[in-house]
Amino acid sequence: MTVHVTIALDEAVKARLDALADARQAPIDDIVAMAVWEMAVEEEAAPVLATDEEAAFEAAVDQGLKSLAEGRVHSHEDVVAALAAQRTSRKG
């Protein structure tokens, strides 16, 4: 069963959701549903981040979004190839 919920967001949050949805090439509905699900599941399993941890996380996300906006990105294929090369060098 699916339940539809309406929430109020300020423009800054909406803009961040739009950027995240664009980056993941997914509808905002899916992004929000995933966030709600993760919060509901992880809330039971892990404590809430301390304020300094949360600030560091938010800063890292902001930096990632800035890099994305500036076009400083790597293709999925390049990342997979680099990880495969690292794995090969470790085995060798």
Tab-separated table of C-alpha atoms in Angstrom:
chain	number	residue	atom	x	y	z
A	1	MET	CA	0.000	0.000	0.000
A	2	THR	CA	1.272	3.484	-0.855
A	3	VAL	CA	0.504	6.505	1.279
A	4	HIS	CA	0.804	9.994	-0.200
A	5	VAL	CA	2.104	12.746	2.087
A	6	THR	CA	2.352	16.468	1.506
A	7	ILE	CA	5.095	18.408	3.297
A	8	ALA	CA	6.227	22.021	3.308
A	9	LEU	CA	9.854	22.671	2.347
A	10	ASP	CA	11.713	25.932	2.210
A	11	GLU	CA	13.333	26.913	-1.098
A	12	ALA	CA	16.846	25.977	0.047
A	13	VAL	CA	15.836	22.420	0.928
A	14	LYS	CA	13.875	22.090	-2.307
A	15	ALA	CA	16.911	23.264	-4.285
A	16	ARG	CA	19.120	20.693	-2.555
A	17	LEU	CA	16.584	17.958	-3.276
A	18	ASP	CA	16.445	19.023	-6.923
A	19	ALA	CA	20.244	18.885	-7.167
A	20	LEU	CA	20.367	15.465	-5.519
A	21	ALA	CA	17.612	14.138	-7.780
A	22	ASP	CA	19.450	15.474	-10.838
A	23	ALA	CA	22.737	13.957	-9.679
A	24	ARG	CA	21.128	10.568	-9.116
A	25	GLN	CA	18.896	10.896	-12.174
A	26	ALA	CA	15.921	9.916	-10.039
A	27	PRO	CA	12.562	11.514	-9.282
A	28	ILE	CA	12.398	13.631	-6.132
A	29	ASP	CA	9.644	11.309	-4.862
A	30	ASP	CA	12.143	8.441	-4.876
A	31	ILE	CA	14.850	10.518	-3.159
A	32	VAL	CA	12.482	11.596	-0.367
A	33	ALA	CA	11.046	8.100	0.054
A	34	MET	CA	14.585	6.687	0.306
A	35	ALA	CA	15.562	9.288	2.906
A	36	VAL	CA	12.471	8.604	4.977
A	37	TRP	CA	13.034	4.852	4.762
A	38	GLU	CA	16.702	5.148	5.746
A	39	MET	CA	15.856	7.407	8.653
A	40	ALA	CA	13.124	5.070	9.873
A	41	VAL	CA	15.363	2.003	9.623
A	42	GLU	CA	18.652	3.529	10.738
A	43	GLU	CA	17.067	5.454	13.606
A	44	GLU	CA	16.534	2.099	15.285
A	45	ALA	CA	20.037	0.846	14.513
A	46	ALA	CA	22.275	3.877	15.031
A	47	PRO	CA	22.292	6.926	17.243
A	48	VAL	CA	21.699	10.342	15.715
A	49	LEU	CA	24.910	12.049	14.584
A	50	ALA	CA	26.520	14.442	16.999
A	51	THR	CA	26.280	18.088	15.956
A	52	ASP	CA	29.903	18.259	14.774
A	53	GLU	CA	29.541	15.017	12.792
A	54	GLU	CA	26.368	16.300	11.196
A	55	ALA	CA	28.056	19.591	10.290
A	56	ALA	CA	30.987	17.722	8.748
A	57	PHE	CA	28.619	15.521	6.768
A	58	GLU	CA	26.641	18.523	5.529
A	59	ALA	CA	29.884	20.270	4.524
A	60	ALA	CA	30.964	17.182	2.558
A	61	VAL	CA	27.590	17.002	0.797
A	62	ASP	CA	27.752	20.724	0.003
A	63	GLN	CA	31.251	20.293	-1.428
A	64	GLY	CA	30.055	17.383	-3.555
A	65	LEU	CA	27.114	19.396	-4.868
A	66	LYS	CA	29.442	22.322	-5.617
A	67	SER	CA	31.781	20.016	-7.535
A	68	LEU	CA	28.812	18.661	-9.451
A	69	ALA	CA	27.585	22.157	-10.318
A	70	GLU	CA	31.081	23.105	-11.501
A	71	GLY	CA	31.283	20.015	-13.688
A	72	ARG	CA	34.066	18.397	-11.677
A	73	VAL	CA	32.721	14.865	-11.925
A	74	HIS	CA	33.938	11.419	-12.913
A	75	SER	CA	31.945	9.018	-15.027
A	76	HIS	CA	30.764	5.757	-13.504
A	77	GLU	CA	32.937	3.891	-15.991
A	78	ASP	CA	36.068	5.829	-14.945
A	79	VAL	CA	35.421	5.172	-11.255
A	80	VAL	CA	34.833	1.451	-11.850
A	81	ALA	CA	38.024	1.240	-13.931
A	82	ALA	CA	40.065	3.039	-11.256
A	83	LEU	CA	38.739	0.753	-8.513
A	84	ALA	CA	39.446	-2.323	-10.641
A	85	ALA	CA	43.016	-1.082	-11.204
A	86	GLN	CA	43.485	-0.555	-7.445
A	87	ARG	CA	42.157	-4.029	-6.739
A	88	THR	CA	44.485	-5.543	-9.337
A	89	SER	CA	47.526	-3.700	-7.947
A	90	ARG	CA	46.753	-4.926	-4.427
A	91	LYS	CA	46.491	-8.521	-5.574
A	92	GLY	CA	49.655	-8.313	-7.673
